[in-house]
XYZ file of C-alpha atoms in Angstrom:
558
model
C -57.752 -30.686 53.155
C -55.359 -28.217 54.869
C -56.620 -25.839 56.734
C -55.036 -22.041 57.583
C -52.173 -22.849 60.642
C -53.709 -22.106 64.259
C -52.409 -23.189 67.170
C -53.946 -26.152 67.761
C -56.740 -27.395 70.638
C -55.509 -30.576 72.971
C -56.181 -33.432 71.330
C -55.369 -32.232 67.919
C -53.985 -34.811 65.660
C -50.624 -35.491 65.973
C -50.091 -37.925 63.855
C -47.349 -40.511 62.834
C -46.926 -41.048 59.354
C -45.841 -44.097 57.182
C -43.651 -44.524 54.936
C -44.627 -44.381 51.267
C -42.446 -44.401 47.958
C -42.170 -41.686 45.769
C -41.216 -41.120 42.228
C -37.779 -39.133 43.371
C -37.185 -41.827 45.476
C -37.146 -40.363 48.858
C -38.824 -41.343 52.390
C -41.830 -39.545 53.041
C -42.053 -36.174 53.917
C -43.553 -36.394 56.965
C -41.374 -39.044 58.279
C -38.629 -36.524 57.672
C -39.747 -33.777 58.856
C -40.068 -35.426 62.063
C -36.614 -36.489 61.861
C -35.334 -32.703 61.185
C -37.109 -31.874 63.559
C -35.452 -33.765 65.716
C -31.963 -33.444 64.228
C -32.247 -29.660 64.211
C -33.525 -29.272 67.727
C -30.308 -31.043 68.801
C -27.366 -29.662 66.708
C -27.911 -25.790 66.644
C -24.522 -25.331 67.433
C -23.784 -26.492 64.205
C -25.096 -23.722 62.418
C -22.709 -21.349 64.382
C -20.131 -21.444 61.306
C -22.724 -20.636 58.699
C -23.405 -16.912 60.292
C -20.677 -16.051 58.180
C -22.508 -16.306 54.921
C -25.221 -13.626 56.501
C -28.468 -13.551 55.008
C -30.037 -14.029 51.959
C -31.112 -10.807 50.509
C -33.937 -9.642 48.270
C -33.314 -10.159 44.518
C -35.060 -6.533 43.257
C -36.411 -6.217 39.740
C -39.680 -7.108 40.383
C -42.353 -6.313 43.644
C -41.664 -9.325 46.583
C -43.990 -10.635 49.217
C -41.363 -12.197 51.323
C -40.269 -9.988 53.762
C -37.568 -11.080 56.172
C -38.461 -8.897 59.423
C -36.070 -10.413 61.319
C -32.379 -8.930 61.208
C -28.821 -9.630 63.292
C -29.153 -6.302 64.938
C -32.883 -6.608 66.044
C -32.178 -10.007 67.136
C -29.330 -9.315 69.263
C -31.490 -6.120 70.672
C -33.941 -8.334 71.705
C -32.384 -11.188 72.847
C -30.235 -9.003 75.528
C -33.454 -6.915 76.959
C -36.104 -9.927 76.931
C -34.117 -13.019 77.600
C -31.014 -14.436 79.914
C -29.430 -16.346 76.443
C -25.936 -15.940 76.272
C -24.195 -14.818 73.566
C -22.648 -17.975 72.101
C -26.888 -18.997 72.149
C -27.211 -15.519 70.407
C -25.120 -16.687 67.759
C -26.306 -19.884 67.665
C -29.845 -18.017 66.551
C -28.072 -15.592 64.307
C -26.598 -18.363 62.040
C -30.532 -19.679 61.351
C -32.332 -16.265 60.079
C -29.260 -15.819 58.075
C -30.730 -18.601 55.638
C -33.433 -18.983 56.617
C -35.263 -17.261 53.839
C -35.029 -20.171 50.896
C -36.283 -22.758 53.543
C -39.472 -20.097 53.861
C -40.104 -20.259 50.103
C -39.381 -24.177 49.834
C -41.710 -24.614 52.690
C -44.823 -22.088 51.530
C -44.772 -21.314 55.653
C -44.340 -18.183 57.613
C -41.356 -18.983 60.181
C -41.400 -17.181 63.188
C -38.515 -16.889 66.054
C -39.963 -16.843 69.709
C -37.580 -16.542 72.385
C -38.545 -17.162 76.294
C -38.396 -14.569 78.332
C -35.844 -14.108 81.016
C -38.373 -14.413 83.659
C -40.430 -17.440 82.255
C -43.376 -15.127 81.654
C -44.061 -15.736 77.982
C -42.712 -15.233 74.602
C -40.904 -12.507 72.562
C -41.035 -13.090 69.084
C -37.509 -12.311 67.636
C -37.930 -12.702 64.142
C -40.493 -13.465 61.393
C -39.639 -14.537 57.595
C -42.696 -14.627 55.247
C -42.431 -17.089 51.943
C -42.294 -14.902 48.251
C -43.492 -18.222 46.697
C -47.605 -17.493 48.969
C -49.290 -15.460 50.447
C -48.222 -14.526 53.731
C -50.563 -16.690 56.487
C -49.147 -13.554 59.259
C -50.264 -10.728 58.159
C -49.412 -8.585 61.244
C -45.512 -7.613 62.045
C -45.005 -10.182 65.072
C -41.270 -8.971 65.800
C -40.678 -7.650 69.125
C -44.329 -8.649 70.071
C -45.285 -10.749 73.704
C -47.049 -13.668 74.170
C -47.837 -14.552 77.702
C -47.157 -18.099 78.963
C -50.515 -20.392 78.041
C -51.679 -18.386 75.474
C -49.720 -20.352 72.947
C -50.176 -24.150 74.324
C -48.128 -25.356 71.449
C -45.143 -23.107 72.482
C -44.705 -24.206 75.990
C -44.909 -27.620 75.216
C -42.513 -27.510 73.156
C -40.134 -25.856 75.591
C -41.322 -28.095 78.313
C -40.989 -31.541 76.603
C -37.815 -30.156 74.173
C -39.985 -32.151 71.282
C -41.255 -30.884 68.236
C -44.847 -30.475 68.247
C -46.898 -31.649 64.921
C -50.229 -30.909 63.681
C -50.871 -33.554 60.617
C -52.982 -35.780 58.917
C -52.068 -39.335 58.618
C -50.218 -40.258 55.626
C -49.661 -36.520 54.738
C -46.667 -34.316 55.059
C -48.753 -30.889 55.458
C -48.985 -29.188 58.616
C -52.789 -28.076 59.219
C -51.705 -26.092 61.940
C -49.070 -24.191 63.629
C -45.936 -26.548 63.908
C -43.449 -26.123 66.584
C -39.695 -26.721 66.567
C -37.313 -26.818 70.307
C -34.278 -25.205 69.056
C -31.060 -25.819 71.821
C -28.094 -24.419 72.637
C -24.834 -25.690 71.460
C -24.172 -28.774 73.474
C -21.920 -28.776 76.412
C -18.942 -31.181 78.251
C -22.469 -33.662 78.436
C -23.904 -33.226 75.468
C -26.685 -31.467 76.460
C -28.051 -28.208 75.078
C -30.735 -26.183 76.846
C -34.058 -24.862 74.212
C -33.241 -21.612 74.021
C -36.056 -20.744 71.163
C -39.499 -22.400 69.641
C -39.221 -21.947 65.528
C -42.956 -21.753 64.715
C -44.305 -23.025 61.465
C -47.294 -21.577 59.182
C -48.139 -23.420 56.414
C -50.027 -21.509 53.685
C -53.169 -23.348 53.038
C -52.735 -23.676 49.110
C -54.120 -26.735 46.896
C -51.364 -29.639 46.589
C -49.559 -29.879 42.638
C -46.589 -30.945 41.680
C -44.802 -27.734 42.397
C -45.983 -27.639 45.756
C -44.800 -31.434 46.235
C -41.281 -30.445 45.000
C -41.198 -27.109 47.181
C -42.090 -29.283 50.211
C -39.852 -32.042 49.803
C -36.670 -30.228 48.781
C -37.505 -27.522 51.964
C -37.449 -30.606 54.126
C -34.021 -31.565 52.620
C -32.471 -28.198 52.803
C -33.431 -28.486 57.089
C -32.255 -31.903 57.002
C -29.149 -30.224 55.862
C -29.438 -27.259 58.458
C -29.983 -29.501 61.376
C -26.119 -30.933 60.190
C -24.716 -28.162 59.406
C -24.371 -28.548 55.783
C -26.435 -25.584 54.850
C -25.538 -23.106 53.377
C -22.992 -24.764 51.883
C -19.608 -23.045 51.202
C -19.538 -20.801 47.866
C -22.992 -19.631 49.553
C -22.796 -15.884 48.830
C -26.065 -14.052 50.843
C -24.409 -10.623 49.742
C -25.252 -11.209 46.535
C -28.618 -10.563 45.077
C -29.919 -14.465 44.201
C -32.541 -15.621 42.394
C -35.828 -16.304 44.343
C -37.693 -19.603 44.357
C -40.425 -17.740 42.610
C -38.335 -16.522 39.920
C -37.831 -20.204 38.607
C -36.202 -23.869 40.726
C -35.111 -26.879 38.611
C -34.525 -30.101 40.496
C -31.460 -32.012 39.497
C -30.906 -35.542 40.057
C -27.639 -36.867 41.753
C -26.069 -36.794 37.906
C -27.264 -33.211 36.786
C -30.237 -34.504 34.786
C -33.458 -32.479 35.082
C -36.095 -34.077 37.382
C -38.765 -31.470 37.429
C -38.810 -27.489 36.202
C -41.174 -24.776 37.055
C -42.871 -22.612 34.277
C -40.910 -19.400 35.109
C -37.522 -21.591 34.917
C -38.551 -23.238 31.713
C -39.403 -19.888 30.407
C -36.352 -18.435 31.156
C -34.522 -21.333 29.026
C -36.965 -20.733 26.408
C -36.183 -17.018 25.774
C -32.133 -17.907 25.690
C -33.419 -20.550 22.306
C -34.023 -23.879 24.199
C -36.630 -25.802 22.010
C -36.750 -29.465 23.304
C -37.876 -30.466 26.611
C -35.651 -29.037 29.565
C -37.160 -32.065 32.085
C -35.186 -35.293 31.688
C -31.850 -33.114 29.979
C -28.524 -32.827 31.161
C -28.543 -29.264 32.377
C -24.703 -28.193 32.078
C -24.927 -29.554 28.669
C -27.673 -27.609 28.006
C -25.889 -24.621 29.468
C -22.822 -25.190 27.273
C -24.878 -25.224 24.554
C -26.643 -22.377 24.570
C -23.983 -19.706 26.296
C -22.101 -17.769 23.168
C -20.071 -16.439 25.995
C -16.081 -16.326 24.115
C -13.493 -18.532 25.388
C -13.026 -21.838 26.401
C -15.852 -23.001 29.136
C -15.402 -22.222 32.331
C -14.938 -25.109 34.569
C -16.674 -23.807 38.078
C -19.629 -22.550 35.827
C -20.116 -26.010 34.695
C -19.781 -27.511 38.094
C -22.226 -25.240 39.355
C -24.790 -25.712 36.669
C -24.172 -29.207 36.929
C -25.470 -28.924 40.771
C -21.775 -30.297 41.595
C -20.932 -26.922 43.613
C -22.802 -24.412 45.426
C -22.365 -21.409 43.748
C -23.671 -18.698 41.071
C -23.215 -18.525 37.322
C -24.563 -17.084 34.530
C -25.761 -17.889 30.827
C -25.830 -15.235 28.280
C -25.912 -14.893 24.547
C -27.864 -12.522 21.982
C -31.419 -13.597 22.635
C -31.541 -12.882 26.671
C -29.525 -13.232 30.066
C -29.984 -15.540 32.579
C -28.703 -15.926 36.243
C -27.947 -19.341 37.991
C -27.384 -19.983 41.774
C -26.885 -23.726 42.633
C -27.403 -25.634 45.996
C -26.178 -29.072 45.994
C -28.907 -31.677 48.451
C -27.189 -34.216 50.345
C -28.370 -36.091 53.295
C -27.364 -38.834 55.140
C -26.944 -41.488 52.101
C -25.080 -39.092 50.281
C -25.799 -37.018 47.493
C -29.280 -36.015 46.547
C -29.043 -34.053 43.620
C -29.562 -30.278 43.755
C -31.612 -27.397 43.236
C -31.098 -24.697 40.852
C -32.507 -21.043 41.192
C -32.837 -19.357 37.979
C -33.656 -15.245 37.163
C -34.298 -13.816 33.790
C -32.172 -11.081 34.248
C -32.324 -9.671 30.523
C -33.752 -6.659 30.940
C -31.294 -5.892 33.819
C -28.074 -6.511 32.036
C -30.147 -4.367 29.256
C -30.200 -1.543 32.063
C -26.320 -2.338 32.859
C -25.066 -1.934 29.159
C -27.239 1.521 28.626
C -25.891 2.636 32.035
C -22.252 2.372 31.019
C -23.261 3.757 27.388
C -24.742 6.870 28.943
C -21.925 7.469 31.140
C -19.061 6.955 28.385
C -21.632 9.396 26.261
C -21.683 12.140 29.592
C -17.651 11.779 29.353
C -17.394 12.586 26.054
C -19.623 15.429 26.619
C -17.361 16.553 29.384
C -14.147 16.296 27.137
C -15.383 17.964 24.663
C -16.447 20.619 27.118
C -13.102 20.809 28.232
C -12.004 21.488 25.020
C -14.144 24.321 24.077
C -13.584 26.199 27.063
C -9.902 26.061 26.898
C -10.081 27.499 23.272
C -12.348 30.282 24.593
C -9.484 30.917 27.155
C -6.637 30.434 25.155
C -8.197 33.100 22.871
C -9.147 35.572 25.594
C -5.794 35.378 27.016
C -4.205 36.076 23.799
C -6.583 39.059 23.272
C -5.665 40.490 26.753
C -1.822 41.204 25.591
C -3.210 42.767 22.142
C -5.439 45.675 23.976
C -3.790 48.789 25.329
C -6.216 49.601 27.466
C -4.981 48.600 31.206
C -8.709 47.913 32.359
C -10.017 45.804 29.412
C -6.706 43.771 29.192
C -7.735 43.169 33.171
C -10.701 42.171 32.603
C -10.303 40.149 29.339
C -7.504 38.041 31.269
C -9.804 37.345 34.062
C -12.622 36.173 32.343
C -10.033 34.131 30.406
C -8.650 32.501 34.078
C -12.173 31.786 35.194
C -13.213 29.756 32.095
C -10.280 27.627 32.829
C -11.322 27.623 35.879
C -14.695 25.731 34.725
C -12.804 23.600 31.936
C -10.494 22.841 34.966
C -13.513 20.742 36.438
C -14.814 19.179 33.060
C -11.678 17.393 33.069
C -11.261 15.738 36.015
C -15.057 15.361 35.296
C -14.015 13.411 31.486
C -12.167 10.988 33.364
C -14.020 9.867 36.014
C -16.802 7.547 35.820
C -19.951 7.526 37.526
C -21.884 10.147 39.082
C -18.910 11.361 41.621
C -15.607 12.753 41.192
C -12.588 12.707 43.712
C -12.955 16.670 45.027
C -9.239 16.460 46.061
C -8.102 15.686 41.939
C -10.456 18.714 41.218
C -8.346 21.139 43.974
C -4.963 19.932 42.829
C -6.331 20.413 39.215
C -7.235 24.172 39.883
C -4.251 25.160 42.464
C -1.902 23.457 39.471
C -3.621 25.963 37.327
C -3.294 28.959 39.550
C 0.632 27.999 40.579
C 0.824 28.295 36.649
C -0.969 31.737 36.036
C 0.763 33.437 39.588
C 3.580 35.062 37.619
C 1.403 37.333 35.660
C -0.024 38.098 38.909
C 2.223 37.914 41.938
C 4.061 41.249 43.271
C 7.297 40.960 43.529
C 9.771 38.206 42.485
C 8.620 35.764 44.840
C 5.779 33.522 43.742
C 3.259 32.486 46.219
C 3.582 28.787 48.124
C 0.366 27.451 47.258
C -0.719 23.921 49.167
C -3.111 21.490 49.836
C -3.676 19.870 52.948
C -6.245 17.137 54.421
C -9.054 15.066 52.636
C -12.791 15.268 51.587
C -13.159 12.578 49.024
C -15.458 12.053 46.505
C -18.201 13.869 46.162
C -21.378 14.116 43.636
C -20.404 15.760 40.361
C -23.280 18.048 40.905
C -21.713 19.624 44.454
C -18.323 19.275 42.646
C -18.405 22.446 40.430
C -19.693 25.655 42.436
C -17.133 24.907 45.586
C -14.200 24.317 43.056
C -14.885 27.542 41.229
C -15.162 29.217 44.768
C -11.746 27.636 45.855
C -10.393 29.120 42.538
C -11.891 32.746 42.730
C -10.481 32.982 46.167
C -7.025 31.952 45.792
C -6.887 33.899 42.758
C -7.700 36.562 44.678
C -5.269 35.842 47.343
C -2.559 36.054 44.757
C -3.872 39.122 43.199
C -5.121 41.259 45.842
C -3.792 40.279 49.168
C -0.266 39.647 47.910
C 0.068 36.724 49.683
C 3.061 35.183 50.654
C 1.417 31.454 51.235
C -1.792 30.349 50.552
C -3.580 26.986 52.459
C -6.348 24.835 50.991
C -7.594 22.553 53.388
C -10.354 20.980 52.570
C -12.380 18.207 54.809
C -15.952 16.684 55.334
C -17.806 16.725 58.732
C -20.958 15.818 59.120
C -22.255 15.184 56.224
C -21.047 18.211 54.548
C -17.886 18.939 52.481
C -16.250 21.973 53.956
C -13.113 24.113 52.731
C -10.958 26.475 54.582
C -8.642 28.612 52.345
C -6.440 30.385 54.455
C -3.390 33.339 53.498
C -1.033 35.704 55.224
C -1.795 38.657 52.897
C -3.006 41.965 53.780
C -6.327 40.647 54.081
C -9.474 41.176 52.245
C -11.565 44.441 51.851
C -15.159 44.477 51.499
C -15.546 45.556 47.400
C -13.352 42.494 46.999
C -15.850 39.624 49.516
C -18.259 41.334 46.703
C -17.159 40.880 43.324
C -18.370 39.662 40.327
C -16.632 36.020 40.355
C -17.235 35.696 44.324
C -21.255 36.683 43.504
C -21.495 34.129 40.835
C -20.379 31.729 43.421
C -22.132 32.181 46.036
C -25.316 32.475 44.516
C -24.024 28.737 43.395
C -23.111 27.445 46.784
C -26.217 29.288 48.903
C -29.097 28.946 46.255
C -28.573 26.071 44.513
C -26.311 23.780 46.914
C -28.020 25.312 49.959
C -24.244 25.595 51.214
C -22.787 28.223 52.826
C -19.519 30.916 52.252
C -18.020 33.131 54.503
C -14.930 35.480 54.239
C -13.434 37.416 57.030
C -9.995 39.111 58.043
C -7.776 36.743 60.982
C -6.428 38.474 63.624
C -2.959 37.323 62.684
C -3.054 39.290 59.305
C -4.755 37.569 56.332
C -8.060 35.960 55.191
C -9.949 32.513 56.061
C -12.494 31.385 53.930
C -14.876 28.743 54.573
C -17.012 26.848 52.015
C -19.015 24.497 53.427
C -21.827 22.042 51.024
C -24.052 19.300 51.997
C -22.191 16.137 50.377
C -25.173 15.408 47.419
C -26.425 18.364 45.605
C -29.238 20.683 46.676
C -31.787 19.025 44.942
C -31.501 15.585 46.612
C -32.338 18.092 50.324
């Protein structure tokens, strides 16, 4: 029986194991672990090309145990203060805790990354990955921690000899200890690669089943196929969010048929409507079968199912969603079948589909906004030419240009989606509006030049509204009041805040006006509720400068 990995006393077992048969047909485990071992000590500069596919990250929805501590940026941190590795070796590192993840949860081990110190006094470990498919055997965070030369016995000899260093039982293909893997440098003019790193091994103590078997053997393939360079394969997307091991594995054999299927897998096929057996069917049939997806069948999806192609796919009809990512085995006889990862995603694309409904619902809400307040202006603006009275047709035909002001914003607001609008459609939108209404209010024959200039973006709809109604009560003004001539909207984000400058050569402001009614409303928006700021003042050249400035999310997110 196993026991929890510790690094072993001398004389600890190190076994060789025999070959036995197995029902899948492969050598034995520990036979070829010992030969990855080997394999992947020698030909880490083959795994230079897979850094491109990055890492493999968490696939959210439900609470994870594995937690990969180890990251490019820490790695490369560490590597540069601690150690004397170049940075081709770097790389050569980088490319392994990109995938390293699935070979955790195959494996039911705790991997950790220790790096020798520049100075050949000890250890630094670099980077730790801990399985989601057991519980963790290192509890502590070991990244960035020391471990003096001779503390770890299994460590140095494993740098000194450049051998692997295993801890099992005859005839078995568990570790009961800490295992150690030499990892070298890409090979030079010679062929020869220095170690530049000791992969440590921590084997879960759990009891032995079926699942476990399959975990073990196919993690043993999948660093067969690291040592080569064949994993990850190509069509290997880490950006996406995969399934996990513990979400559900099937094991294909070489011609798509299922070997063996966990419970959470065969569950998932039993919520889309499967009845029969899944073990011993032809999966992409299977697939085909139960998909109501329209259109003719999709020819990568059924490579990919078929464990053909490395790749994700999904299957979907009225009962329940479920997501797909295949990773074809090969190793060196050829092909070995494949594994496929499989995620009940129902309740997310349930999530998805009331998402977008709530959103085209919000839309709607704006429109219809929209609508209203235009009515309400339309109708104050036509009452403001019926009264005779030169202060309550002023007034009238102000309130009437400030609520289209605010229906200004509900439009751009009805057609974009999404929580954030573009704040430079919403300025063009209002200075449109105010180029429009300048005749009634302009002195003279000559209408104001009123422009935009520079950039801020999108923004949350939240911070959208009190700035834009600010930018419109102060042009407005500008036109009205100052008289002026041209009139400059620049608005801009800097540090993390949108800002505004509205700038015109009129006779500048006076203090009754920085203190009216529509500037008041305003402000109390911007200062109270978007903790923002606004400031008016007269420039020295003649005119006013305004300046709005708003953090980028809304007030409450602060």
């Amino acid at each position: 029986m196993s026991r929890r990995g510790q690094p072993a006393a001398s004389g600890a077992c190190r076994s060789s194991s025999t070959t036995t048969g197995r029902a899948s047909g492969c050598s034995h485990p520990g036979r070829r672990a010992r030969r990855w071992l080997r394999r992947l000590s020698a030909s880490c500069s083959a795994r230079v090309s897979l850094r491109r596919h990055g890492r493999l990250p968490g696939a959210g929805g439900r609470p994870q145990r594995r937690r990969n501590l180890a990251s490019v940026g820490s790695l490369d941190r560490l590597a540069q203060e601690r150690t004397d590795l170049s940075p081709e070796e770097i790389e050569c590192l980088q490319s392994l805790i990109g995938a390293w993840g699935l070979v955790a949860d195959l494996a039911l081990s705790d991997l950790v990354l220790w790096l020798p110190t520049w100075n050949a006094g000890g250890w630094v470990a670099a980077g730790l990955v801990r399985p989601a498919t057991a519980p963790t055997s290192v509890p502590e965070d070991l990244v960035g921690s020391f471990n003096p030369r001779g503390r770890a016995p299994d460590l140095d000899l494993a740098l000194t000899t450049g051998r692997a260093v295993h801890h099992r039982e005859a005839g078995s293909h568990m570790p009961t200890a800490v295992e150690t893997l030499p990892l070298r440098a890409p090979a030079d003019a010679l062929g020869h690669g220095r170690v530049i790193a000791v992969l440590a091994r921590h084997l879960v103590t759990r009891s032995g089943g079926r699942l476990e078997e399959v975990y073990l053997e196919t993690a043993d393939l999948l660093l067969d196929m690291a040592a080569s360079g064949a994993f990850p394969l190509p069509g290997f997307d880490a950006s996406a969010a995969p399934p996990r091991v513990g979400d559900g594995l099937i094991r294909l054999s070489p011609g798509g048929v299922v070997d063996f299927a966990s419970p959470n897998a065969i569950s998932a096929f039993r919520r889309l409507g499967l009845a029969p057996a899944l073990e011993g069917s032809e999966l992409s049939r299977v697939a085909t079968r139960l998909s109501h997806r329209p259109g003719p069948a999709d020819e990568r999806v059924a490579l990919v199912v078929g464990g053909r192609a490395s790749g994700d796919a999904e299957i979907e009809n009225a009962s329940a969603s479920v997501s797909l990512r295949a990773v074809p085995l090969v190793d060196a006889s050829g092909p070995r079948g494949a594994i496929v990862l499989v995620r009940d995603i129902t309740d997310l694309k349930r999530g998805e589909r009331a998402l977008l409904s709530k959103e085209a619902s919000l839309r709607e809400v704006h429109h219809r906004v929209k609508n209203n307040l235009q009515t309400v202006g339309a109708l104050l603006r036509l009452q403001s030419r019926r009264v005779t009275a030169e202060e309550a047709r002023e007034a009238l035909a102000e309130a009437g240009r400030r609520v289209s002001a605010i229906a200004a914003v509900h439009e751009i607001l009805a057609r974009e989606p999404g929580d954030s609008v573009d704040f430079d459609d919403v300025i063009d939108s209002l200075l449109s509006l105010a180029r429009e209404l300048s005749p009634a209010y302009a002195s003279g024959t000559t209408l104001p030049h009123i422009e935009r200039s520079g950039h801020a973006g999108t923004v949350s709809t939240d911070a959208a509204g009190p700035p834009a109604m600010a930018v419109s009560e102060i042009v407005h003004n500008a036109v009205e009041h100052a008289h002026a001539a041209h009139i400059s909207v620049r608005p801009a984000r800097w540090n993390d805040r949108i800002v505004v400058h509205v700038i015109d050569d009129g006779v500048g402001i006076e203090d009754d006006q920085a203190e009216g009614l529509g500037l008041q409303i305003v402000r109390m928006l911007i200062e109270e509720d978007l903790r923002g700021s606004l400031t008016l003042g007269r420039r020295e050249s003649g005119g006013t400068s305004a300046e709005i400035s708003v953090p980028e999310a809304s007030g409450e997110d602060h």
